[in-house]
Amino acid sequence: MNTPKSNLITSDFPENEAVFVYAQLIHLLVRQKWSIFFGSLLVCLAMFSIGVQQSTLHLWLAWLVLVVFGLFFHIKFRKMPEVGDFFNIQLQLKRNITVLFFRGIIQGSGLLFFFTMSDAEREITTIIIFGVSVGAIATNAGYAKLYWAFIAPQIFLLAMLWIVVPGQTYAYEHGVFVGVLVLIILIPMFRIYAKSSWGLFEESCRLRFRERVLNVQLQEALSLAEQANRAKNRFLAAASHDLRQPLHVIGFIGSALKLRHLDDKSTEMVDLLNKASSSLQSLLNSLLDISKLDSGLLEVQREATSIRLVVE
């Protein structure tokens, strides 16, 4: 697999599409790290305010401290590799996946307070977890390993708790129904959304990569065209200059013949020769002037011109 030549955040980019896609994924994670930090913190504070009770206050506070520690720990790992090669990109992804998995376990452990929550608190907590599951699709671009590393510990635990923990006002069958609904409908639905989101992200990155490659190729083609144009100008200048000498010789011969006593037919032929030589000399002068203009040796002086005189 080809490796990129420089840092991935700069204007340079890898030579391989797959490397570029994963580099952009890491770049997305890095750009969103603080928004994810504060978003996750607000979610955990919401869960804290919903489920906290006097008897469990110290446990909730311990859980909140662990959550904040996990968030800061994750921020530390969300950075671009110093060298933008495929190995470092994969290593960075593995680190993010591992930290996300432990973050998911820590955040999901707050669901263990499910036992002490009222039915309404359980329902609100469930809605919050669903919102987190949907939001994580966008923050991780739907990349399956990142997404499920964070969501699986929470969503599967939530489904099991609905099935296992009896309700206070609802029948046991109702809790089982909700848990099974999460397992067989919501989790597959999240998987479909995540896969679709990743497909769009990947295709967008690949299109950007190909666009950049085409731009580089276009710049190279323009550079080659400019080099060819400069070579053409040098050739025209050299050719027009070298052709002047034989034309001067032809002109001298024509002038010399003009001075001789010739018959009318020969005089007419000499006149035609001199006219042809003069016309060719004028064309070479124009060609030389054009090559000088193209090469930038002459500065154009713009002035008003009478079109009538030019046409006449």
Tab-separated table of C-alpha atoms in Angstrom:
chain	number	residue	atom	x	y	z
A	1	MET	CA	0.000	0.000	0.000
A	2	ASN	CA	1.306	3.438	-0.867
A	3	THR	CA	2.120	5.837	1.948
A	4	PRO	CA	1.531	9.559	2.006
A	5	LYS	CA	4.433	11.947	1.801
A	6	SER	CA	3.504	14.431	4.526
A	7	ASN	CA	1.175	15.295	7.377
A	8	LEU	CA	-2.449	14.578	6.530
A	9	ILE	CA	-3.831	17.906	7.757
A	10	THR	CA	-1.702	19.899	5.337
A	11	SER	CA	-2.532	20.450	1.683
A	12	ASP	CA	-0.523	17.339	0.813
A	13	PHE	CA	-2.416	14.096	0.894
A	14	PRO	CA	-1.822	10.334	0.635
A	15	GLU	CA	-1.467	8.600	-2.687
A	16	ASN	CA	-3.975	5.893	-1.720
A	17	GLU	CA	-7.748	6.432	-1.469
A	18	ALA	CA	-8.233	4.137	1.542
A	19	VAL	CA	-5.514	5.922	3.504
A	20	PHE	CA	-7.099	9.264	2.663
A	21	VAL	CA	-10.564	8.104	3.812
A	22	TYR	CA	-9.338	6.934	7.224
A	23	ALA	CA	-7.169	10.036	7.581
A	24	GLN	CA	-10.262	12.189	7.068
A	25	LEU	CA	-12.122	10.093	9.641
A	26	ILE	CA	-9.426	10.807	12.228
A	27	HIS	CA	-9.475	14.457	11.212
A	28	LEU	CA	-13.238	14.494	11.856
A	29	LEU	CA	-12.749	12.955	15.291
A	30	VAL	CA	-10.102	15.527	16.154
A	31	ARG	CA	-12.247	18.465	15.035
A	32	GLN	CA	-15.239	17.270	17.041
A	33	LYS	CA	-13.473	16.280	20.258
A	34	TRP	CA	-14.516	19.306	22.319
A	35	SER	CA	-18.085	19.384	21.031
A	36	ILE	CA	-18.334	15.664	21.871
A	37	PHE	CA	-16.825	16.339	25.295
A	38	PHE	CA	-19.425	18.932	26.252
A	39	GLY	CA	-22.274	17.024	24.568
A	40	SER	CA	-21.446	13.818	26.429
A	41	LEU	CA	-21.055	15.738	29.664
A	42	LEU	CA	-24.521	17.277	29.271
A	43	VAL	CA	-26.013	13.835	28.571
A	44	CYS	CA	-24.405	12.385	31.699
A	45	LEU	CA	-25.535	15.367	33.792
A	46	ALA	CA	-29.068	14.791	32.515
A	47	MET	CA	-28.899	11.124	33.532
A	48	PHE	CA	-27.433	12.194	36.880
A	49	SER	CA	-30.239	14.680	37.561
A	50	ILE	CA	-32.912	12.163	36.557
A	51	GLY	CA	-31.712	9.150	38.520
A	52	VAL	CA	-29.965	10.636	41.544
A	53	GLN	CA	-31.540	10.008	44.950
A	54	GLN	CA	-30.347	10.755	48.443
A	55	SER	CA	-29.445	7.129	49.046
A	56	THR	CA	-27.429	6.847	45.833
A	57	LEU	CA	-25.898	10.327	45.702
A	58	HIS	CA	-22.347	9.181	46.458
A	59	LEU	CA	-22.564	6.434	43.817
A	60	TRP	CA	-23.855	8.846	41.195
A	61	LEU	CA	-21.072	11.318	42.006
A	62	ALA	CA	-18.459	8.572	41.693
A	63	TRP	CA	-19.962	7.607	38.342
A	64	LEU	CA	-19.898	11.244	37.161
A	65	VAL	CA	-16.226	11.581	38.113
A	66	LEU	CA	-15.418	8.448	36.110
A	67	VAL	CA	-17.305	9.828	33.128
A	68	VAL	CA	-15.390	13.122	33.212
A	69	PHE	CA	-12.085	11.254	33.603
A	70	GLY	CA	-12.950	9.073	30.611
A	71	LEU	CA	-13.808	12.136	28.517
A	72	PHE	CA	-10.520	13.874	29.304
A	73	PHE	CA	-8.636	10.642	28.650
A	74	HIS	CA	-10.309	10.317	25.266
A	75	ILE	CA	-9.509	13.930	24.342
A	76	LYS	CA	-5.833	13.136	24.891
A	77	PHE	CA	-5.968	10.325	22.335
A	78	ARG	CA	-7.921	12.276	19.733
A	79	LYS	CA	-5.019	13.718	17.748
A	80	MET	CA	-3.563	13.292	14.317
A	81	PRO	CA	-0.580	10.957	13.854
A	82	GLU	CA	2.748	12.759	13.590
A	83	VAL	CA	3.539	10.813	10.437
A	84	GLY	CA	0.688	10.348	8.013
A	85	ASP	CA	1.211	6.754	6.984
A	86	PHE	CA	-1.295	3.937	7.018
A	87	PHE	CA	0.226	2.199	10.034
A	88	ASN	CA	-0.118	5.270	12.243
A	89	ILE	CA	-3.650	5.909	11.012
A	90	GLN	CA	-4.714	2.359	11.894
A	91	LEU	CA	-2.966	2.653	15.256
A	92	GLN	CA	-4.807	5.890	15.977
A	93	LEU	CA	-8.130	4.284	15.032
A	94	LYS	CA	-7.476	1.314	17.311
A	95	ARG	CA	-6.717	3.663	20.197
A	96	ASN	CA	-9.937	5.570	19.605
A	97	ILE	CA	-11.929	2.346	19.404
A	98	THR	CA	-10.435	1.066	22.669
A	99	VAL	CA	-11.028	4.319	24.545
A	100	LEU	CA	-14.556	4.606	23.132
A	101	PHE	CA	-15.311	1.087	24.312
A	102	PHE	CA	-14.253	1.892	27.873
A	103	ARG	CA	-16.146	5.175	27.701
A	104	GLY	CA	-19.224	3.267	26.612
A	105	ILE	CA	-18.834	0.899	29.560
A	106	ILE	CA	-18.400	3.788	32.017
A	107	GLN	CA	-21.313	5.767	30.614
A	108	GLY	CA	-23.458	2.644	30.352
A	109	SER	CA	-22.728	1.725	33.963
A	110	GLY	CA	-25.022	4.571	34.915
A	111	LEU	CA	-27.857	2.358	33.701
A	112	LEU	CA	-27.251	0.067	36.677
A	113	PHE	CA	-29.185	2.641	38.691
A	114	PHE	CA	-32.117	1.362	36.643
A	115	PHE	CA	-33.060	-0.697	39.720
A	116	THR	CA	-33.681	2.398	41.836
A	117	MET	CA	-35.388	4.520	39.165
A	118	SER	CA	-39.085	5.070	38.849
A	119	ASP	CA	-40.866	3.969	35.690
A	120	ALA	CA	-40.933	7.528	34.336
A	121	GLU	CA	-37.204	7.947	35.021
A	122	ARG	CA	-36.489	4.694	33.221
A	123	GLU	CA	-38.423	5.872	30.190
A	124	ILE	CA	-36.636	9.244	30.104
A	125	THR	CA	-33.269	7.521	30.498
A	126	THR	CA	-34.165	5.202	27.638
A	127	ILE	CA	-34.975	8.182	25.409
A	128	ILE	CA	-31.633	9.758	26.321
A	129	ILE	CA	-29.757	6.584	25.372
A	130	PHE	CA	-31.631	6.450	22.064
A	131	GLY	CA	-30.625	10.070	21.406
A	132	VAL	CA	-27.002	9.235	22.187
A	133	SER	CA	-27.181	6.267	19.801
A	134	VAL	CA	-28.454	8.453	16.978
A	135	GLY	CA	-25.995	11.284	17.690
A	136	ALA	CA	-23.028	8.907	17.773
A	137	ILE	CA	-23.710	8.029	14.130
A	138	ALA	CA	-22.876	11.589	13.106
A	139	THR	CA	-19.935	12.077	15.469
A	140	ASN	CA	-18.257	8.847	14.290
A	141	ALA	CA	-19.344	9.147	10.626
A	142	GLY	CA	-21.139	5.822	11.047
A	143	TYR	CA	-17.828	3.906	11.105
A	144	ALA	CA	-18.966	0.566	12.538
A	145	LYS	CA	-16.045	-0.206	14.853
A	146	LEU	CA	-16.075	3.230	16.462
A	147	TYR	CA	-19.850	3.408	16.669
A	148	TRP	CA	-20.529	-0.001	18.199
A	149	ALA	CA	-17.539	0.197	20.543
A	150	PHE	CA	-19.274	3.123	22.227
A	151	ILE	CA	-22.959	2.247	21.794
A	152	ALA	CA	-23.036	-1.532	22.285
A	153	PRO	CA	-22.218	-1.505	26.035
A	154	GLN	CA	-25.086	0.937	26.599
A	155	ILE	CA	-27.815	-0.191	24.232
A	156	PHE	CA	-27.477	-3.929	24.965
A	157	LEU	CA	-27.355	-3.310	28.708
A	158	LEU	CA	-30.444	-1.135	28.422
A	159	ALA	CA	-32.325	-3.876	26.553
A	160	MET	CA	-31.319	-6.505	29.140
A	161	LEU	CA	-32.385	-4.269	32.029
A	162	TRP	CA	-35.822	-3.769	30.518
A	163	ILE	CA	-36.185	-7.522	30.233
A	164	VAL	CA	-34.787	-8.417	33.673
A	165	VAL	CA	-35.814	-5.582	36.012
A	166	PRO	CA	-39.513	-5.684	36.947
A	167	GLY	CA	-41.527	-2.506	36.624
A	168	GLN	CA	-43.254	-0.687	39.406
A	169	THR	CA	-46.484	0.091	37.576
A	170	TYR	CA	-46.230	-1.973	34.393
A	171	ALA	CA	-46.424	-5.708	33.893
A	172	TYR	CA	-43.298	-7.840	33.470
A	173	GLU	CA	-44.384	-8.641	29.907
A	174	HIS	CA	-44.321	-4.925	29.085
A	175	GLY	CA	-40.637	-4.652	30.078
A	176	VAL	CA	-39.805	-7.779	28.078
A	177	PHE	CA	-41.591	-6.310	25.079
A	178	VAL	CA	-39.563	-3.080	25.288
A	179	GLY	CA	-36.269	-4.969	25.659
A	180	VAL	CA	-37.017	-7.262	22.723
A	181	LEU	CA	-38.137	-4.260	20.670
A	182	VAL	CA	-34.760	-2.647	21.264
A	183	LEU	CA	-32.882	-5.830	20.323
A	184	ILE	CA	-34.732	-6.836	17.167
A	185	ILE	CA	-35.846	-3.463	15.761
A	186	LEU	CA	-33.917	-0.479	17.109
A	187	ILE	CA	-30.439	-2.014	17.073
A	188	PRO	CA	-30.767	-3.216	13.423
A	189	MET	CA	-32.193	0.203	12.538
A	190	PHE	CA	-29.188	1.952	14.111
A	191	ARG	CA	-26.932	-0.422	12.192
A	192	ILE	CA	-28.595	0.502	8.883
A	193	TYR	CA	-28.335	4.231	9.599
A	194	ALA	CA	-24.683	3.910	10.616
A	195	LYS	CA	-23.818	1.896	7.510
A	196	SER	CA	-25.570	4.439	5.276
A	197	SER	CA	-23.790	7.341	6.973
A	198	TRP	CA	-20.394	5.674	6.592
A	199	GLY	CA	-21.102	4.954	2.922
A	200	LEU	CA	-21.847	8.625	2.275
A	201	PHE	CA	-18.771	9.755	4.205
A	202	GLU	CA	-16.498	7.287	2.426
A	203	GLU	CA	-17.824	8.179	-1.016
A	204	SER	CA	-17.450	11.890	-0.262
A	205	CYS	CA	-13.826	11.391	0.798
A	206	ARG	CA	-13.050	9.299	-2.261
A	207	LEU	CA	-14.549	11.974	-4.546
A	208	ARG	CA	-12.444	14.633	-2.816
A	209	PHE	CA	-9.359	12.464	-3.203
A	210	ARG	CA	-9.982	11.952	-6.924
A	211	GLU	CA	-10.665	15.667	-7.363
A	212	ARG	CA	-7.328	16.485	-5.753
A	213	VAL	CA	-5.551	13.925	-7.933
A	214	LEU	CA	-7.151	15.442	-11.038
A	215	ASN	CA	-6.114	18.930	-9.903
A	216	VAL	CA	-2.533	17.757	-9.472
A	217	GLN	CA	-2.583	16.122	-12.891
A	218	LEU	CA	-4.051	19.305	-14.389
A	219	GLN	CA	-1.299	21.403	-12.812
A	220	GLU	CA	1.304	19.037	-14.208
A	221	ALA	CA	-0.311	19.210	-17.663
A	222	LEU	CA	-0.370	23.016	-17.522
A	223	SER	CA	3.268	23.061	-16.495
A	224	LEU	CA	4.196	20.798	-19.401
A	225	ALA	CA	2.160	22.981	-21.777
A	226	GLU	CA	3.961	26.092	-20.542
A	227	GLN	CA	7.323	24.390	-21.015
A	228	ALA	CA	6.318	23.352	-24.533
A	229	ASN	CA	5.161	26.890	-25.288
A	230	ARG	CA	8.454	28.350	-24.091
A	231	ALA	CA	10.352	25.800	-26.186
A	232	LYS	CA	8.227	26.741	-29.193
A	233	ASN	CA	8.991	30.434	-28.679
A	234	ARG	CA	12.702	29.755	-28.420
A	235	PHE	CA	12.549	27.688	-31.601
A	236	LEU	CA	10.617	30.357	-33.481
A	237	ALA	CA	13.019	33.069	-32.349
A	238	ALA	CA	16.024	31.002	-33.345
A	239	ALA	CA	14.473	29.916	-36.643
A	240	SER	CA	13.387	33.408	-37.651
A	241	HIS	CA	16.809	34.796	-36.754
A	242	ASP	CA	18.699	32.106	-38.678
A	243	LEU	CA	16.477	32.492	-41.733
A	244	ARG	CA	17.243	36.187	-42.004
A	245	GLN	CA	20.757	35.593	-43.276
A	246	PRO	CA	19.785	33.650	-46.445
A	247	LEU	CA	16.972	36.161	-47.021
A	248	HIS	CA	19.467	39.017	-46.848
A	249	VAL	CA	21.622	37.164	-49.371
A	250	ILE	CA	18.610	36.708	-51.671
A	251	GLY	CA	17.831	40.407	-51.310
A	252	PHE	CA	21.387	41.411	-52.163
A	253	ILE	CA	21.370	39.147	-55.220
A	254	GLY	CA	18.019	40.591	-56.335
A	255	SER	CA	19.317	44.139	-55.922
A	256	ALA	CA	22.489	43.285	-57.816
A	257	LEU	CA	20.522	41.755	-60.661
A	258	LYS	CA	18.309	44.837	-60.768
A	259	LEU	CA	21.373	46.957	-61.596
A	260	ARG	CA	22.269	44.843	-64.607
A	261	HIS	CA	20.948	45.426	-68.088
A	262	LEU	CA	18.312	42.732	-68.437
A	263	ASP	CA	15.610	42.116	-70.941
A	264	ASP	CA	12.028	42.819	-69.987
A	265	LYS	CA	11.232	39.184	-69.041
A	266	SER	CA	14.289	38.896	-66.790
A	267	THR	CA	13.534	42.282	-65.181
A	268	GLU	CA	10.001	41.091	-64.394
A	269	MET	CA	11.355	37.928	-62.799
A	270	VAL	CA	13.848	39.896	-60.672
A	271	ASP	CA	11.040	42.187	-59.506
A	272	LEU	CA	8.957	39.168	-58.479
A	273	LEU	CA	11.981	37.743	-56.645
A	274	ASN	CA	12.501	40.999	-54.735
A	275	LYS	CA	8.796	41.219	-53.816
A	276	ALA	CA	8.772	37.613	-52.567
A	277	SER	CA	11.944	38.223	-50.556
A	278	SER	CA	10.485	41.392	-49.035
A	279	SER	CA	7.203	39.648	-48.173
A	280	LEU	CA	9.031	36.713	-46.554
A	281	GLN	CA	11.227	39.156	-44.609
A	282	SER	CA	8.102	40.886	-43.291
A	283	LEU	CA	6.560	37.581	-42.250
A	284	LEU	CA	9.731	36.574	-40.399
A	285	ASN	CA	9.816	39.921	-38.615
A	286	SER	CA	6.206	39.457	-37.504
A	287	LEU	CA	6.943	35.904	-36.396
A	288	LEU	CA	9.914	37.105	-34.362
A	289	ASP	CA	7.829	39.857	-32.763
A	290	ILE	CA	5.128	37.340	-31.799
A	291	SER	CA	7.679	34.998	-30.213
A	292	LYS	CA	9.109	37.948	-28.246
A	293	LEU	CA	5.624	38.899	-27.037
A	294	ASP	CA	4.878	35.327	-25.958
A	295	SER	CA	8.171	35.052	-24.106
A	296	GLY	CA	7.654	38.394	-22.352
A	297	LEU	CA	10.739	40.050	-23.857
A	298	LEU	CA	8.624	42.887	-25.243
A	299	GLU	CA	6.239	45.053	-23.268
A	300	VAL	CA	2.972	45.809	-25.037
A	301	GLN	CA	2.196	49.513	-25.406
A	302	ARG	CA	-1.541	49.906	-25.827
A	303	GLU	CA	-2.830	52.820	-27.881
A	304	ALA	CA	-5.873	53.823	-29.849
A	305	THR	CA	-5.916	52.656	-33.479
A	306	SER	CA	-8.127	53.603	-36.363
A	307	ILE	CA	-9.925	50.496	-37.546
A	308	ARG	CA	-10.685	52.233	-40.866
A	309	LEU	CA	-6.999	52.638	-41.632
A	310	VAL	CA	-6.302	49.010	-40.689
A	311	VAL	CA	-9.089	47.786	-42.972
A	312	GLU	CA	-7.947	50.030	-45.839
